[in-house]
Coordinates of C-alpha atoms in Angstrom, one line a residue:
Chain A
X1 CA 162.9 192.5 88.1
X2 CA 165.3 189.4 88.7
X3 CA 169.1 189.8 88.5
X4 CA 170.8 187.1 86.2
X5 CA 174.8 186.5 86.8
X6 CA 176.6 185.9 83.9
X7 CA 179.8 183.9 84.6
X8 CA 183.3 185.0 83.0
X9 CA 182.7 181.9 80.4
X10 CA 179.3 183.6 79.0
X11 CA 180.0 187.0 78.8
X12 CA 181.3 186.9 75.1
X13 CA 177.8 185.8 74.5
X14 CA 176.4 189.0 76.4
X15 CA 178.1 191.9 75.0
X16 CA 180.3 191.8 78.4
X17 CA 177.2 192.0 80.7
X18 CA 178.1 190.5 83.8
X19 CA 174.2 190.9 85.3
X20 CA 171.2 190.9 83.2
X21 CA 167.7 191.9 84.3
X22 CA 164.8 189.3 83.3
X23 CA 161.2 189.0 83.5
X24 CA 160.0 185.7 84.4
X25 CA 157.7 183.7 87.1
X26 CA 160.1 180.9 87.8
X27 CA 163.6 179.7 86.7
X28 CA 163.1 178.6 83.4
X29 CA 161.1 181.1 82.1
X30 CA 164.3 183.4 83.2
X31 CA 166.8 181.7 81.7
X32 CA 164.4 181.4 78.5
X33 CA 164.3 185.4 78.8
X34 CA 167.9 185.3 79.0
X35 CA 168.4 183.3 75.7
X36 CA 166.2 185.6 74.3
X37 CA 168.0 188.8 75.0
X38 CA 171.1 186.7 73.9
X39 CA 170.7 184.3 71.8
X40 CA 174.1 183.5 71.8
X41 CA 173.7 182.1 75.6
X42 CA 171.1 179.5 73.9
X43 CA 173.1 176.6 72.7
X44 CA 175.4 176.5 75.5
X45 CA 172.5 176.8 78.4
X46 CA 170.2 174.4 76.9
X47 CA 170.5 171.1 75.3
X48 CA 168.8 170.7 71.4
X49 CA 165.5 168.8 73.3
X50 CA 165.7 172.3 75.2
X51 CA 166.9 170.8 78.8
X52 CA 169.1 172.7 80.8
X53 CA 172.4 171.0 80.5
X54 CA 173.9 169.1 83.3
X55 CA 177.7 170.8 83.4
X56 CA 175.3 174.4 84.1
X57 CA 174.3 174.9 87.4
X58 CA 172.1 177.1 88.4
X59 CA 171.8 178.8 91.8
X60 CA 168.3 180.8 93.2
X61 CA 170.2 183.0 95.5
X62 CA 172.4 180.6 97.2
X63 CA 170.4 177.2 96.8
X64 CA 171.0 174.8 94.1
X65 CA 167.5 174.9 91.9
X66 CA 168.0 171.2 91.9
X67 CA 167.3 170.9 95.2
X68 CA 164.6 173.5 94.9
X69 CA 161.9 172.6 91.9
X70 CA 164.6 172.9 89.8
X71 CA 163.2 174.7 86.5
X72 CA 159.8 175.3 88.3
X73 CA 161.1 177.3 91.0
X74 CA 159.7 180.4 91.5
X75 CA 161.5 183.8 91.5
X76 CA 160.8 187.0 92.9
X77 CA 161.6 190.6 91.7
X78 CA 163.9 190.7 94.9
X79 CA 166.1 187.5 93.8
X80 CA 169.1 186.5 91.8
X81 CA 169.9 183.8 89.3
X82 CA 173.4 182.4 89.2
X83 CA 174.8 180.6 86.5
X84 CA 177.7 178.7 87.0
X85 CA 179.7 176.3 84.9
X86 CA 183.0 174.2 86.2
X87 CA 186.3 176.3 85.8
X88 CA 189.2 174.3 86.4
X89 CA 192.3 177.1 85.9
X90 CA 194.8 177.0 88.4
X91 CA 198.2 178.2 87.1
Chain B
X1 CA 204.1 196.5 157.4
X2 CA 203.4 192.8 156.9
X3 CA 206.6 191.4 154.5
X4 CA 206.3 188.2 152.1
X5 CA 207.8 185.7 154.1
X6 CA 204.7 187.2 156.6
X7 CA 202.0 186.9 154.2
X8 CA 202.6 183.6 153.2
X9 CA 203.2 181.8 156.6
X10 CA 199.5 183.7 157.3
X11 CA 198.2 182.3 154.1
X12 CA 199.5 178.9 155.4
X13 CA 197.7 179.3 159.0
X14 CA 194.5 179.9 157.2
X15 CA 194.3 177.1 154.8
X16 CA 195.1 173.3 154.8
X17 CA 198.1 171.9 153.5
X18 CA 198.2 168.2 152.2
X19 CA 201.3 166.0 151.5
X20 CA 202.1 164.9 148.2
X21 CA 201.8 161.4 149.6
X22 CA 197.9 161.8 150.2
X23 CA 197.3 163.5 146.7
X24 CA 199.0 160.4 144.8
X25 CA 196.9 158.4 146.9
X26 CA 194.3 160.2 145.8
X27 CA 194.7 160.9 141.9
X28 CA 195.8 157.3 141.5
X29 CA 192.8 156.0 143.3
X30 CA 189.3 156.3 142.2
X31 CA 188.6 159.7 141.5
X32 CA 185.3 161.8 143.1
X33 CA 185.7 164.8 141.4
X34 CA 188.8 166.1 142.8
X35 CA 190.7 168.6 140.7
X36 CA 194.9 169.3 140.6
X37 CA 195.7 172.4 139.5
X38 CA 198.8 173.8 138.7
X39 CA 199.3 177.1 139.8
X40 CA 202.7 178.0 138.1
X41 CA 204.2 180.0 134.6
X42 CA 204.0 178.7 131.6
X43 CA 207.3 177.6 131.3
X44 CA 207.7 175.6 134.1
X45 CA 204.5 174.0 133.5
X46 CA 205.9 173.2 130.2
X47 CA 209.2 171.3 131.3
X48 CA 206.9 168.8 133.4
X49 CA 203.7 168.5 135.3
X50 CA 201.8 166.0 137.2
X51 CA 199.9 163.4 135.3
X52 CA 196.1 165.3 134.6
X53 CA 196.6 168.6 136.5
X54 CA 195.0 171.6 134.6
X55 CA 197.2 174.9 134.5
X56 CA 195.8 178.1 135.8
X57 CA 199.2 180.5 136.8
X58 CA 199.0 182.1 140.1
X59 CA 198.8 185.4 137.7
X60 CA 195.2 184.6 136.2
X61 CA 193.9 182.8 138.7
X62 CA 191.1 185.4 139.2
X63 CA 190.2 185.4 135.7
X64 CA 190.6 181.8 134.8
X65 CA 190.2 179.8 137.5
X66 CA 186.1 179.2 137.5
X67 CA 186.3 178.6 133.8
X68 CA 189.0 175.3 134.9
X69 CA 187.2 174.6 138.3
X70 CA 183.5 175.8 138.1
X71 CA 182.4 173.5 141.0
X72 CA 183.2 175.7 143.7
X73 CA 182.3 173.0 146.4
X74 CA 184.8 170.4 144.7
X75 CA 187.5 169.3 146.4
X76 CA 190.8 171.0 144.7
X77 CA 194.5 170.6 145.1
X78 CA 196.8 173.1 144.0
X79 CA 200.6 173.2 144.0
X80 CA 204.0 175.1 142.2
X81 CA 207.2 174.6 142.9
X82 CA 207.9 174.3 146.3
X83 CA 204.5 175.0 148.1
X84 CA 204.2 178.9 148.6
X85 CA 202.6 180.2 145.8
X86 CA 200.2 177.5 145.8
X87 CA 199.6 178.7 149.5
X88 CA 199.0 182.0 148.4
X89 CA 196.4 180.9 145.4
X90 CA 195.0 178.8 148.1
X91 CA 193.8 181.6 149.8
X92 CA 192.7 183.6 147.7
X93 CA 190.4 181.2 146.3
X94 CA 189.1 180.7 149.8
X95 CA 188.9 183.5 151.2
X96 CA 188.0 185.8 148.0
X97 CA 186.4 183.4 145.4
X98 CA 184.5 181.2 147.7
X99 CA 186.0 177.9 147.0
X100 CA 184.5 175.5 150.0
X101 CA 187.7 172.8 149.7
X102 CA 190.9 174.3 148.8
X103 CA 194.5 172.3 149.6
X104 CA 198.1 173.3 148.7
X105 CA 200.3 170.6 148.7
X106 CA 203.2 170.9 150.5
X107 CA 207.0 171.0 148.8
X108 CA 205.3 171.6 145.5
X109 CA 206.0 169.9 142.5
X110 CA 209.9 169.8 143.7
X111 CA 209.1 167.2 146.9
X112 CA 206.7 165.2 145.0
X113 CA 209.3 164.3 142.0
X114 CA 211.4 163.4 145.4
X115 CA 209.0 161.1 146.4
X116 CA 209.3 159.3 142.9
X117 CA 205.8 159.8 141.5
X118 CA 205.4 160.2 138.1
X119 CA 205.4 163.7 135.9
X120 CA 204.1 164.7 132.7
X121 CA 206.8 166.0 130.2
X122 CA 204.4 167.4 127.4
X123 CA 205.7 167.9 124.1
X124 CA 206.9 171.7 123.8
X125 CA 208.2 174.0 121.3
X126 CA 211.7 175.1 121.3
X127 CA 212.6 178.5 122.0
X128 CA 213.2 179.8 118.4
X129 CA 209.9 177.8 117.4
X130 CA 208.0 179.8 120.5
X131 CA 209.2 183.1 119.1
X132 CA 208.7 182.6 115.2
X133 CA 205.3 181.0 116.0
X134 CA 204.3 183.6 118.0
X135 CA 201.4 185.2 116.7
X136 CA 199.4 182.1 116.6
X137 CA 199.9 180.4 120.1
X138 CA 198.4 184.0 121.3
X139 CA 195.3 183.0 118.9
X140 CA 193.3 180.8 121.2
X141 CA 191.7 178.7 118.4
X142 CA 195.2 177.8 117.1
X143 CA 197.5 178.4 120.5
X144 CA 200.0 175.7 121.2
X145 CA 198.4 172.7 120.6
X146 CA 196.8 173.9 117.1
X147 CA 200.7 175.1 116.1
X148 CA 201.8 171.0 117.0
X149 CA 199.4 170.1 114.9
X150 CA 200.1 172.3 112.2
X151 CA 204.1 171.0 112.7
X152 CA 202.7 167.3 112.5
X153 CA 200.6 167.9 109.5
X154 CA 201.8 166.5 106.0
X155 CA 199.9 168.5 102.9
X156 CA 200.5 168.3 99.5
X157 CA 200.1 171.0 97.2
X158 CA 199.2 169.9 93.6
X159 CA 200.7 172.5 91.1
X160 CA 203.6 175.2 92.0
X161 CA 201.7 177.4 90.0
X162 CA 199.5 180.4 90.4
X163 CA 197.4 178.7 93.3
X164 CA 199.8 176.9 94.8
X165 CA 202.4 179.3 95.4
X166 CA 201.0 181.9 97.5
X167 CA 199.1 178.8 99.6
X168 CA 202.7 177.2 99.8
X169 CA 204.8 180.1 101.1
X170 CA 202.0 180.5 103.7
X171 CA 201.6 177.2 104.8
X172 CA 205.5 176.9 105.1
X173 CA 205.2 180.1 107.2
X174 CA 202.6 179.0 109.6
X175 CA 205.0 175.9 110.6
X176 CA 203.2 172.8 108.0
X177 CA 205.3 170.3 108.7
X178 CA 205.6 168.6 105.5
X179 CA 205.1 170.1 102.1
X180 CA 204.5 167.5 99.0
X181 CA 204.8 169.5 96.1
X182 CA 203.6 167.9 92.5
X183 CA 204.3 169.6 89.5
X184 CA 207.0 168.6 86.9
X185 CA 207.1 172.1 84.6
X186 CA 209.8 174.7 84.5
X187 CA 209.9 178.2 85.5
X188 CA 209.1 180.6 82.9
X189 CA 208.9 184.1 82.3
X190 CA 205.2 184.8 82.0
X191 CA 204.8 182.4 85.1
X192 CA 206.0 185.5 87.2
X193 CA 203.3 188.4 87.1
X194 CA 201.6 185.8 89.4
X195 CA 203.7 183.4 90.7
X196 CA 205.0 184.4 93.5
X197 CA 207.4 181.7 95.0
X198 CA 209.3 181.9 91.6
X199 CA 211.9 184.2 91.0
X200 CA 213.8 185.7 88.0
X201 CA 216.7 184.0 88.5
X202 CA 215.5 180.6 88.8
X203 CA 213.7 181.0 85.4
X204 CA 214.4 177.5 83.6
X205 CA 214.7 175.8 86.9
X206 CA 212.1 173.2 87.7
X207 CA 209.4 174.3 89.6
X208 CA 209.8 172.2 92.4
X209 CA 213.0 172.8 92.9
X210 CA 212.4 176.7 92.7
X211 CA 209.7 176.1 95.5
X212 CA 211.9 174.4 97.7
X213 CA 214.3 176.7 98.0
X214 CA 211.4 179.6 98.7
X215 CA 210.2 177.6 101.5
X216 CA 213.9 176.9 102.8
X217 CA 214.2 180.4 102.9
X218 CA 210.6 181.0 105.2
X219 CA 210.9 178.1 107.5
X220 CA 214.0 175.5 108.2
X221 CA 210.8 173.2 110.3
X222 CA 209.6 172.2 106.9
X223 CA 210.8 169.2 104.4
X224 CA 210.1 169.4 101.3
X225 CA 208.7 166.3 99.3
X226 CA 209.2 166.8 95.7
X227 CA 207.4 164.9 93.2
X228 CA 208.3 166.4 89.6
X229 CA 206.0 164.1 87.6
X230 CA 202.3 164.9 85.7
X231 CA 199.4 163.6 88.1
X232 CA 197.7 160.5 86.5
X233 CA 196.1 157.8 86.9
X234 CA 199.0 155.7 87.2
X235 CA 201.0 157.6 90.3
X236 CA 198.1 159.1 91.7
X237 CA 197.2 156.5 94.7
X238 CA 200.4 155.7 95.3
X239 CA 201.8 160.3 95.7
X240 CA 198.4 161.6 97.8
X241 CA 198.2 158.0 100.5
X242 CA 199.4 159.8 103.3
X243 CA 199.1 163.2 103.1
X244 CA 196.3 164.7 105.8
X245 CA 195.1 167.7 103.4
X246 CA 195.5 168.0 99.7
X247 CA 195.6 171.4 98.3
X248 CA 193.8 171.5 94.5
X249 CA 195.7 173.5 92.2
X250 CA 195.3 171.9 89.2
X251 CA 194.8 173.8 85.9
X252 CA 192.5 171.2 83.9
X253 CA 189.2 169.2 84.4
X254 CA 190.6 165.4 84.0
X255 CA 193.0 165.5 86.5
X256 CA 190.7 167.4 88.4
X257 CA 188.0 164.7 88.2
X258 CA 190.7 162.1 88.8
X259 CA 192.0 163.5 91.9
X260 CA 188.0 163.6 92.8
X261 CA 187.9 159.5 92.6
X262 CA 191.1 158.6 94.4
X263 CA 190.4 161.3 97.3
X264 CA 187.3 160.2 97.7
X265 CA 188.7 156.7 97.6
X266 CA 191.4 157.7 100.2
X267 CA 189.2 159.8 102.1
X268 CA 191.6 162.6 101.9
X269 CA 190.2 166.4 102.2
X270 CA 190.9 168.4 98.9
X271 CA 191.1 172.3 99.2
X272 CA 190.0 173.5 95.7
X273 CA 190.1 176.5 93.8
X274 CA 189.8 177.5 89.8
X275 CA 190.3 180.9 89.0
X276 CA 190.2 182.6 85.3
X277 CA 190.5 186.1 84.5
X278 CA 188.9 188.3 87.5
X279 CA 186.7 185.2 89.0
X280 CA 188.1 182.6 91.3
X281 CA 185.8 179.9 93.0
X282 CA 186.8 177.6 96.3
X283 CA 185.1 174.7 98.3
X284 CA 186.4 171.8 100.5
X285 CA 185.3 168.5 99.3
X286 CA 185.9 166.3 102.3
X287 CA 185.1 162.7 101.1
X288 CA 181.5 161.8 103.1
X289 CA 181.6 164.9 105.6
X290 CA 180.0 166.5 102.5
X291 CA 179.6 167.0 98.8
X292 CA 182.8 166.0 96.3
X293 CA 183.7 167.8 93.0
X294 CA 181.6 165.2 91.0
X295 CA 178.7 166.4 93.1
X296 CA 179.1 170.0 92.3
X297 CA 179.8 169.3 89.3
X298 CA 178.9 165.6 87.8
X299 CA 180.0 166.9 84.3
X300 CA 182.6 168.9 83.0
X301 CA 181.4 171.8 80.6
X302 CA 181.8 171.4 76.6
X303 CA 185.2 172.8 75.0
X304 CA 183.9 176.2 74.7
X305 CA 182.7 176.4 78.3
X306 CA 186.3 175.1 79.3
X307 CA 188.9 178.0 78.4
X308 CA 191.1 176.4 80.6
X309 CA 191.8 173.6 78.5
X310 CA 194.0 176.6 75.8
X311 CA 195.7 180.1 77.2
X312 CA 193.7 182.4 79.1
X313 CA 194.2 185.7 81.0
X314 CA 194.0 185.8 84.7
X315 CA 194.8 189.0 87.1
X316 CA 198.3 188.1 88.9
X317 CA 196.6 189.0 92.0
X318 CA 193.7 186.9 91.5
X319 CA 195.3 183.4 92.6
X320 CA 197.0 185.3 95.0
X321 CA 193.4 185.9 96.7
X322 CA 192.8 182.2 96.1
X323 CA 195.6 180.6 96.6
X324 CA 195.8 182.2 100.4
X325 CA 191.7 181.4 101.1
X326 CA 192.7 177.7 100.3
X327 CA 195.7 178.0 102.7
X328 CA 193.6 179.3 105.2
X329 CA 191.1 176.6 104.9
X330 CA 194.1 173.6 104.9
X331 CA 195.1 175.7 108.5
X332 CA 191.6 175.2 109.5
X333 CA 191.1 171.4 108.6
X334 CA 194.3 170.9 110.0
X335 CA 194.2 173.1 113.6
X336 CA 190.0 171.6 114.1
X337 CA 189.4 175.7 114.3
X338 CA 186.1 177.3 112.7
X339 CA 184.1 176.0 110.0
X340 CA 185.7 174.9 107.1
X341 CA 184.2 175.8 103.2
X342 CA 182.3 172.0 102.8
X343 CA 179.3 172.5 101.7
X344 CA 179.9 175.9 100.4
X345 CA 181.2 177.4 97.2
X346 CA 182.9 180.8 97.4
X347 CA 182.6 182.8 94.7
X348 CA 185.0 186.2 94.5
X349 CA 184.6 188.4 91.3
X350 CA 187.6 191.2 91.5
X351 CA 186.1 193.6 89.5
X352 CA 183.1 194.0 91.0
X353 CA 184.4 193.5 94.6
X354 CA 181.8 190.8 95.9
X355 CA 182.0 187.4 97.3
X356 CA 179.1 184.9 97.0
X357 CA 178.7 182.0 99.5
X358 CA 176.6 179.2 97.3
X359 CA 175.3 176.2 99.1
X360 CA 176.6 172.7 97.7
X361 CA 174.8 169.7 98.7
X362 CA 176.0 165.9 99.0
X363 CA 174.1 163.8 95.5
X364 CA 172.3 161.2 97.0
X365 CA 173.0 159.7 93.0
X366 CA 176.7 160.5 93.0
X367 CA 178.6 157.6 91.0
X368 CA 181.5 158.5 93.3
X369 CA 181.0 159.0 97.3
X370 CA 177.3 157.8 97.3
X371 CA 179.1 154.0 96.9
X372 CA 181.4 152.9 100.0
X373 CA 185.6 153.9 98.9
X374 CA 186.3 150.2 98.1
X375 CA 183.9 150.1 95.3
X376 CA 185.8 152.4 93.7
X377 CA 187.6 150.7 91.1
X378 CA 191.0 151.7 89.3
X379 CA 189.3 151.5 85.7
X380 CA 186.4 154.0 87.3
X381 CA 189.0 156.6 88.7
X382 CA 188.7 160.0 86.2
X383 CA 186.5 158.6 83.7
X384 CA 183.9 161.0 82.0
X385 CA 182.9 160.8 78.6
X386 CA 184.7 162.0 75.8
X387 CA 186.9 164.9 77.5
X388 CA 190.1 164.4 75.4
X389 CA 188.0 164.8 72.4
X390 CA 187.3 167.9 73.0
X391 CA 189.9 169.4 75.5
X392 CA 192.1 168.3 72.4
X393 CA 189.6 170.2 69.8
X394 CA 190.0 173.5 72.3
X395 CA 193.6 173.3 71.9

């Protein structure tokens, strides 16, 4: 099954979890999974029309999927989703 | 027994000697592949040399002389000081390496200055510099010519905070030339459990000048520029023009989107890293070499996606992790050695002990660096929609 990584900012929304295991053929359906596991994660991955937002980004192993086929890209058992917003701390 | 003085006037029977008359001839005239090789220590080569001559000492010549000369049939002209030991190397690299067209040049280096040709005086450490810097001229990537570089460099650290004072007390210890520093808060006591320039003492003192005096302490080679202002839009061209590497320590997304624009603008490399709680993150954004921060990121994340707008917990070691990758990376832009993080986001989680290299491409749509720097206007610099709104509703 494919490994999702939650980053720091989402983990309030997944009881702590910082991987979850999804089923799903490609990267939307995944991230769809995910929101349905925890539905808290919902709102701030998609958009109300149900887009991925544009401050997310989302990584199929190391690639951008938006140089891939973005949320069409397959996934295997074998790979791992990461989800990665901006941070900006420093001090 | 055979003694020196023996050995060398054998050496001399066996091989040619050439006046320094004919090699000046020579290497000011057209060249045909000829090569002048100076066979003496590192010192002496240091304090002068002739004009082009490549330095192999007497002592490696086994071992480094077909890297320097790997034409053995080319014609090559060694000397030292006076003419013996280049007598000696002559030899053995005809008799024992094979070398077809070996000279030593008579009187060395001491008879041709006679003569009034020109020498090379290369620019050289001083003694205390040799000895401090050490342990990085016997790196080969950085050696001597990385540590002038590293002496010549100007880089300027934005924030005296968490990031930027590990990545300060190191750069001031490898021999960074100049240091800008730009912060204008105070030292406080919960600034200490991470950073590490500060001290107990100084609590209440500016953080600048608290920096200053750290790096004072490490390394007399380095001035320290202080700038104890807020980074905006109104100082920012006018405090990073200049500077060969910035180092991104900033703690929140305008300014962070700001220095983006007037980087990319200046074409000025930007070592960044972000770290919160147990994660840290660092890339190199250097302005149309590859991706910029608007690329990786074209907008910043909604108020609740953004805990670095309010107070949030980070490990004290964690910046120190970061802040000492990013110095790393400034030595690396700065010495030409290895591959620097563009292109590549680094990803370190502390808890779990792993690293993740992401790729990060260049947006063909980016409404910064796709466009030439000139069309990149003032009003542009650090715009994105409605951030105060909600940086202010985060608190």
């Amino acid at each position: 099954m494919p490994t999702i990584r939650i980053p720091p900012v989402l983990r309030s929304s997944t009881q702590g979890e910082k991987e979850v295991h999804a089923e799903g053929e490609n990267v939307g359906e995944l991230l769809r999974a995910l929101a349905d596991q925890h539905p808290a994660t919902e709102a701030q991955l998609f958009s109300e029309e149900g887009e991925l937002n544009r401050y997310v980004n989302v990584y199929l192993n190391d690639e951008d999927v938006r140089v891939l086929s973005g949320m069409e890209t397959d996934v295997t058992a074998d790979d791992t989703l990461v989800i990665l917003p901006a941070m900006a701390g420093g001090q | 027994m055979a003694s020196g003085t023996d050995l060398i006037k054998q050496a001399k029977e066996r091989i040619r000697e050439v006046d320094p008359r004919e090699v000046h001839e020579l290497f000011t005239g057209e060249h045909n592949g000829e090569v002048i090789v100076d066979v003496r220590e590192q010192q002496e080569f240091e304090q002068s040399h002739i004009p082009g001559a490549v330095h192999v000492p007497r002592g490696h010549l086994e071992s480094r002389i077909e890297t320097a000369v790997p034409n053995k049939d080319a014609r090559v002209v060694l000397y030292c000081a006076s003419g013996n030991r280049s007598a000696l190397a002559a030899d053995d690299m005809q008799e024992k390496l094979g070398y077809g067209s070996v000279e030593s040049m008579t009187g060395g280096i001491t008879l041709w200055k006679d003569r009034g040709y020109d020498v090379e005086v290369p620019r050289a450490l001083s003694a205390e510099q040799r000895e401090r810097y050490s342990r990085h001229l016997l790196v080969p990537e950085i050696g001597l010519e990385g540590q002038l570089k590293l002496l010549d460099a100007k880089v300027l650290l934005l924030g005296a905070g968490g990031l930027g004072s590990p990545s300060a007390l190191y750069l001031a210890a490898a021999g960074v030339g100049t240091l800008g520093i730009v912060d204008n808060d105070e030292v406080d006591l919960s600034n200490l459990q991470r950073q590490i320039i500060h001290t107990q003492d100084r609590v209440g003192v500016p953080k600048v000048d608290s920096a200053e005096q750290a790096i004072g302490e490490i390394n007399p080679d380095v001035q320290v520029v202080k700038y104890p202002v807020r980074l905006g839009a109104e100082n920012i061209m006018e405090i990073i023009e200049g500077y060969d590497v910035i180092v991104d320590g900033l703690d929140n997304f305008p300014t962070r989107y700001l220095l983006n624009d007037a980087s990319v603008r200046l074409q000025i490399p930007v070592v960044s890293a972000s770290i919160l709680g147990f994660d840290g993150q660092i890339s190199v954004f250097a302005p149309y070499e590859g991706p910029c921060y608007r690329c990786l990121y074209p907008t910043p994340p909604p108020a609740e996606l953004a805990p670095s707008c309010g107070a949030n917990g980070v490990l004290g070691a964690l910046p120190g992790v970061m802040g000492v990758l990013q110095a790393i990376e400034v030595v690396k832009l700065v010495t030409g050695a290895g591959d620097p993080l563009i292109g590549h986001l680094l990803l370190y989680e502390a808890l779990g002990t792993t690293f993740t290299d992401l790729k990060v491409r260049r947006d063909p749509d980016c409404p910064v660096c796709s466009r030439d720097p000139s069309e990149i206007s003032d009003e542009e610099m650090g715009v994105f929609p409605d951030y105060e709104a909600f940086c202010a509703a985060a608190g």
